[in-house]
Amino acid sequence: METLSWIALTLCVLLLLAWYLSYSAARLDRLHAKVEGALSALDAHVVRRAEASLELANSGAVDPATGFLLAAAASESLERVNERTFEADLLEGQHFAGRESVESELTEILHAALPPEVTRDIEAQGDPGAAALERVREAGLRVQLARRFHNDAVKDVQRVRAKRVVRLFRLAGHADLPQTVEFDDTLPGA
């Protein structure tokens, strides 16, 4: 009877361990899926910001030289997104494909193109410049939020993957460790 009790206890412990490992692996998988979704959302919002910037540049609300610089930066951002679209797996490695510098440059040019006095003049002129400016602001705010959500999701994955049990039993499989996306996304006039 004593041997049977030990076998039953060992079996219960093994079943409990198997359940815990299965639960941890499923949780890690959900976190990776959350990162992929957040990266897709960030990618979409970056595209919308570039499109809104291009619309503002072409609206005639800013001077031609500023419009040219703004259009060039927005076009570069869109080109980098299109380059990535032709790759086999958009989310392979769960990274931003090194586009941080291009997005920071677009933000820098938006700040240079839209100081407070220019912004007031555009708003006073009305459509189409004011509507384009509002779209740039809204898209910029959405980029900030999407980047924040993505980085929070990445930190959750990194925290879980740092646990000893996850490393010991290789619960992450062969998935790459996702990285945070860091670029300047402050809004003009902020």
mmCIF file of C-alpha atoms in Angstrom:
data_model
loop_
_atom_site.group_PDB
_atom_site.id
_atom_site.type_symbol
_atom_site.label_atom_id
_atom_site.label_comp_id
_atom_site.label_asym_id
_atom_site.label_seq_id
_atom_site.Cartn_x
_atom_site.Cartn_y
_atom_site.Cartn_z
ATOM 1 C CA MET A 1 0.000 0.000 0.000
ATOM 2 C CA GLU A 2 2.851 2.354 0.777
ATOM 3 C CA THR A 3 4.368 1.850 -2.709
ATOM 4 C CA LEU A 4 0.997 2.500 -4.310
ATOM 5 C CA SER A 5 0.665 5.781 -2.364
ATOM 6 C CA TRP A 6 4.083 6.942 -3.566
ATOM 7 C CA ILE A 7 3.219 6.069 -7.153
ATOM 8 C CA ALA A 8 -0.072 7.979 -6.892
ATOM 9 C CA LEU A 9 1.660 10.983 -5.320
ATOM 10 C CA THR A 10 4.370 10.973 -8.017
ATOM 11 C CA LEU A 11 1.735 10.724 -10.719
ATOM 12 C CA CYS A 12 -0.192 13.672 -9.212
ATOM 13 C CA VAL A 13 2.981 15.787 -9.047
ATOM 14 C CA LEU A 14 3.843 14.935 -12.657
ATOM 15 C CA LEU A 15 0.321 15.769 -13.809
ATOM 16 C CA LEU A 16 0.456 19.071 -11.924
ATOM 17 C CA LEU A 17 3.834 19.883 -13.473
ATOM 18 C CA ALA A 18 2.552 18.982 -16.952
ATOM 19 C CA TRP A 19 -0.489 21.223 -16.469
ATOM 20 C CA TYR A 20 1.693 24.115 -15.268
ATOM 21 C CA LEU A 21 4.083 23.782 -18.221
ATOM 22 C CA SER A 22 1.184 23.569 -20.661
ATOM 23 C CA TYR A 23 -0.450 26.633 -19.108
ATOM 24 C CA SER A 24 2.835 28.577 -19.224
ATOM 25 C CA ALA A 25 3.479 27.649 -22.854
ATOM 26 C CA ALA A 26 -0.054 28.673 -23.856
ATOM 27 C CA ARG A 27 0.317 31.976 -21.996
ATOM 28 C CA LEU A 28 3.614 32.668 -23.723
ATOM 29 C CA ASP A 29 2.021 31.875 -27.079
ATOM 30 C CA ARG A 30 -0.815 34.323 -26.373
ATOM 31 C CA LEU A 31 1.714 37.002 -25.407
ATOM 32 C CA HIS A 32 3.629 36.476 -28.658
ATOM 33 C CA ALA A 33 0.359 36.763 -30.591
ATOM 34 C CA LYS A 34 -0.377 39.998 -28.720
ATOM 35 C CA VAL A 35 3.013 41.381 -29.770
ATOM 36 C CA GLU A 36 2.335 40.455 -33.396
ATOM 37 C CA GLY A 37 -1.050 42.181 -33.288
ATOM 38 C CA ALA A 38 0.413 45.268 -31.651
ATOM 39 C CA LEU A 39 3.180 45.402 -34.255
ATOM 40 C CA SER A 40 0.610 45.171 -37.057
ATOM 41 C CA ALA A 41 -1.380 48.003 -35.491
ATOM 42 C CA LEU A 42 1.754 50.125 -35.103
ATOM 43 C CA ASP A 43 2.660 49.448 -38.713
ATOM 44 C CA ALA A 44 -0.809 50.537 -39.869
ATOM 45 C CA HIS A 45 -0.725 53.726 -37.802
ATOM 46 C CA VAL A 46 2.743 54.617 -39.094
ATOM 47 C CA VAL A 47 1.379 54.301 -42.634
ATOM 48 C CA ARG A 48 -1.587 56.532 -41.787
ATOM 49 C CA ARG A 49 0.740 59.148 -40.272
ATOM 50 C CA ALA A 50 2.922 59.141 -43.389
ATOM 51 C CA GLU A 51 -0.142 59.417 -45.636
ATOM 52 C CA ALA A 52 -1.531 62.299 -43.569
ATOM 53 C CA SER A 53 1.853 64.041 -43.696
ATOM 54 C CA LEU A 54 1.957 63.610 -47.455
ATOM 55 C CA GLU A 55 -1.555 65.030 -47.698
ATOM 56 C CA LEU A 56 -0.511 68.044 -45.618
ATOM 57 C CA ALA A 57 2.552 68.581 -47.802
ATOM 58 C CA ASN A 58 0.398 68.501 -50.951
ATOM 59 C CA SER A 59 -2.410 70.663 -49.530
ATOM 60 C CA GLY A 60 -0.561 73.927 -50.120
ATOM 61 C CA ALA A 61 -0.915 74.874 -46.462
ATOM 62 C CA VAL A 62 2.854 74.942 -45.942
ATOM 63 C CA ASP A 63 5.453 76.732 -48.052
ATOM 64 C CA PRO A 64 6.826 74.778 -51.045
ATOM 65 C CA ALA A 65 10.266 74.059 -49.542
ATOM 66 C CA THR A 66 8.753 72.730 -46.324
ATOM 67 C CA GLY A 67 6.193 70.798 -48.335
ATOM 68 C CA PHE A 68 8.970 69.193 -50.378
ATOM 69 C CA LEU A 69 10.886 68.122 -47.241
ATOM 70 C CA LEU A 70 7.719 66.816 -45.614
ATOM 71 C CA ALA A 71 6.697 64.935 -48.761
ATOM 72 C CA ALA A 72 10.172 63.401 -49.078
ATOM 73 C CA ALA A 73 10.178 62.171 -45.453
ATOM 74 C CA ALA A 74 6.623 60.809 -45.721
ATOM 75 C CA SER A 75 7.435 59.081 -49.012
ATOM 76 C CA GLU A 76 10.553 57.510 -47.497
ATOM 77 C CA SER A 77 8.434 56.164 -44.631
ATOM 78 C CA LEU A 78 5.904 54.696 -47.064
ATOM 79 C CA GLU A 79 8.659 53.184 -49.212
ATOM 80 C CA ARG A 80 10.165 51.428 -46.187
ATOM 81 C CA VAL A 81 6.748 49.982 -45.363
ATOM 82 C CA ASN A 82 6.315 48.803 -48.964
ATOM 83 C CA GLU A 83 9.773 47.189 -48.975
ATOM 84 C CA ARG A 84 8.752 45.179 -45.932
ATOM 85 C CA THR A 85 5.425 44.166 -47.505
ATOM 86 C CA PHE A 86 7.194 42.132 -50.190
ATOM 87 C CA GLU A 87 9.028 40.004 -47.639
ATOM 88 C CA ALA A 88 7.747 36.487 -47.030
ATOM 89 C CA ASP A 89 6.692 36.955 -43.422
ATOM 90 C CA LEU A 90 5.831 40.465 -42.271
ATOM 91 C CA LEU A 91 6.216 39.653 -38.595
ATOM 92 C CA GLU A 92 9.217 37.339 -38.789
ATOM 93 C CA GLY A 93 11.319 38.149 -35.770
ATOM 94 C CA GLN A 94 8.647 40.514 -34.519
ATOM 95 C CA HIS A 95 10.692 43.621 -35.200
ATOM 96 C CA PHE A 96 10.144 46.954 -36.881
ATOM 97 C CA ALA A 97 12.665 46.182 -39.654
ATOM 98 C CA GLY A 98 15.027 49.004 -38.695
ATOM 99 C CA ARG A 99 12.577 51.735 -39.663
ATOM 100 C CA GLU A 100 13.047 53.667 -36.424
ATOM 101 C CA SER A 101 15.427 56.213 -37.962
ATOM 102 C CA VAL A 102 13.054 56.939 -40.862
ATOM 103 C CA GLU A 103 10.121 57.469 -38.499
ATOM 104 C CA SER A 104 12.204 59.688 -36.193
ATOM 105 C CA GLU A 105 13.221 61.743 -39.218
ATOM 106 C CA LEU A 106 9.576 62.202 -40.216
ATOM 107 C CA THR A 107 8.792 63.366 -36.685
ATOM 108 C CA GLU A 108 11.718 65.783 -36.762
ATOM 109 C CA ILE A 109 10.567 67.265 -40.064
ATOM 110 C CA LEU A 110 6.992 67.560 -38.775
ATOM 111 C CA HIS A 111 8.319 69.531 -35.798
ATOM 112 C CA ALA A 112 10.359 71.794 -38.078
ATOM 113 C CA ALA A 113 7.461 72.255 -40.519
ATOM 114 C CA LEU A 114 4.777 72.904 -37.908
ATOM 115 C CA PRO A 115 5.941 75.356 -35.267
ATOM 116 C CA PRO A 116 3.100 76.955 -33.269
ATOM 117 C CA GLU A 117 2.861 80.079 -35.470
ATOM 118 C CA VAL A 118 2.585 78.013 -38.682
ATOM 119 C CA THR A 119 0.012 75.773 -37.048
ATOM 120 C CA ARG A 120 -2.086 78.810 -36.078
ATOM 121 C CA ASP A 121 -1.873 80.169 -39.643
ATOM 122 C CA ILE A 122 -2.964 76.831 -41.127
ATOM 123 C CA GLU A 123 -5.899 76.592 -38.710
ATOM 124 C CA ALA A 124 -6.914 80.180 -39.560
ATOM 125 C CA GLN A 125 -6.858 79.423 -43.318
ATOM 126 C CA GLY A 126 -9.333 76.563 -42.922
ATOM 127 C CA ASP A 127 -9.730 73.667 -45.366
ATOM 128 C CA PRO A 128 -7.939 71.815 -46.898
ATOM 129 C CA GLY A 129 -4.842 72.561 -44.798
ATOM 130 C CA ALA A 130 -6.630 72.561 -41.434
ATOM 131 C CA ALA A 131 -8.237 69.200 -42.126
ATOM 132 C CA ALA A 132 -4.875 67.723 -43.192
ATOM 133 C CA LEU A 133 -3.210 69.152 -40.092
ATOM 134 C CA GLU A 134 -5.869 67.570 -37.882
ATOM 135 C CA ARG A 135 -5.326 64.214 -39.592
ATOM 136 C CA VAL A 136 -1.577 64.492 -38.957
ATOM 137 C CA ARG A 137 -2.231 65.185 -35.275
ATOM 138 C CA GLU A 138 -4.707 62.304 -34.927
ATOM 139 C CA ALA A 139 -2.399 59.886 -36.743
ATOM 140 C CA GLY A 140 0.533 61.011 -34.602
ATOM 141 C CA LEU A 141 -1.434 60.382 -31.425
ATOM 142 C CA ARG A 142 -2.416 56.913 -32.652
ATOM 143 C CA VAL A 143 1.237 56.144 -33.447
ATOM 144 C CA GLN A 144 2.195 57.108 -29.895
ATOM 145 C CA LEU A 145 -0.491 54.871 -28.407
ATOM 146 C CA ALA A 146 0.265 51.939 -30.728
ATOM 147 C CA ARG A 147 3.988 52.132 -29.968
ATOM 148 C CA ARG A 148 3.271 52.241 -26.243
ATOM 149 C CA PHE A 149 0.951 49.198 -26.458
ATOM 150 C CA HIS A 150 3.515 47.313 -28.538
ATOM 151 C CA ASN A 151 6.353 48.067 -26.141
ATOM 152 C CA ASP A 152 4.231 47.020 -23.159
ATOM 153 C CA ALA A 153 3.422 43.718 -24.874
ATOM 154 C CA VAL A 154 7.100 43.153 -25.688
ATOM 155 C CA LYS A 155 8.079 43.805 -22.074
ATOM 156 C CA ASP A 156 5.480 41.248 -20.935
ATOM 157 C CA VAL A 157 6.970 38.630 -23.271
ATOM 158 C CA GLN A 158 10.509 39.455 -22.176
ATOM 159 C CA ARG A 159 9.503 39.206 -18.507
ATOM 160 C CA VAL A 160 7.855 35.800 -18.964
ATOM 161 C CA ARG A 161 10.701 34.463 -21.096
ATOM 162 C CA ALA A 162 13.209 35.496 -18.427
ATOM 163 C CA LYS A 163 11.647 33.056 -15.962
ATOM 164 C CA ARG A 164 13.796 30.069 -15.147
ATOM 165 C CA VAL A 165 11.085 27.467 -15.860
ATOM 166 C CA VAL A 166 10.496 28.929 -19.356
ATOM 167 C CA ARG A 167 14.195 28.786 -20.175
ATOM 168 C CA LEU A 168 14.723 25.362 -18.586
ATOM 169 C CA PHE A 169 11.902 23.646 -20.479
ATOM 170 C CA ARG A 170 12.357 25.798 -23.624
ATOM 171 C CA LEU A 171 8.715 26.818 -23.642
ATOM 172 C CA ALA A 172 9.392 29.620 -26.136
ATOM 173 C CA GLY A 173 10.517 27.137 -28.748
ATOM 174 C CA HIS A 174 12.466 28.770 -31.561
ATOM 175 C CA ALA A 175 10.580 32.077 -31.502
ATOM 176 C CA ASP A 176 12.756 35.165 -31.629
ATOM 177 C CA LEU A 177 12.714 37.418 -28.602
ATOM 178 C CA PRO A 178 10.699 40.476 -29.637
ATOM 179 C CA GLN A 179 12.310 43.892 -29.258
ATOM 180 C CA THR A 180 10.796 47.218 -28.321
ATOM 181 C CA VAL A 181 10.372 49.881 -30.983
ATOM 182 C CA GLU A 182 12.073 53.130 -30.052
ATOM 183 C CA PHE A 183 11.717 56.237 -32.189
ATOM 184 C CA ASP A 184 10.743 59.855 -31.667
ATOM 185 C CA ASP A 185 6.964 60.074 -32.021
ATOM 186 C CA THR A 186 6.232 63.317 -30.192
ATOM 187 C CA LEU A 187 3.504 65.435 -31.684
ATOM 188 C CA PRO A 188 4.307 68.785 -33.316
ATOM 189 C CA GLY A 189 3.665 71.616 -30.902
ATOM 190 C CA ALA A 190 3.840 69.227 -27.905
#
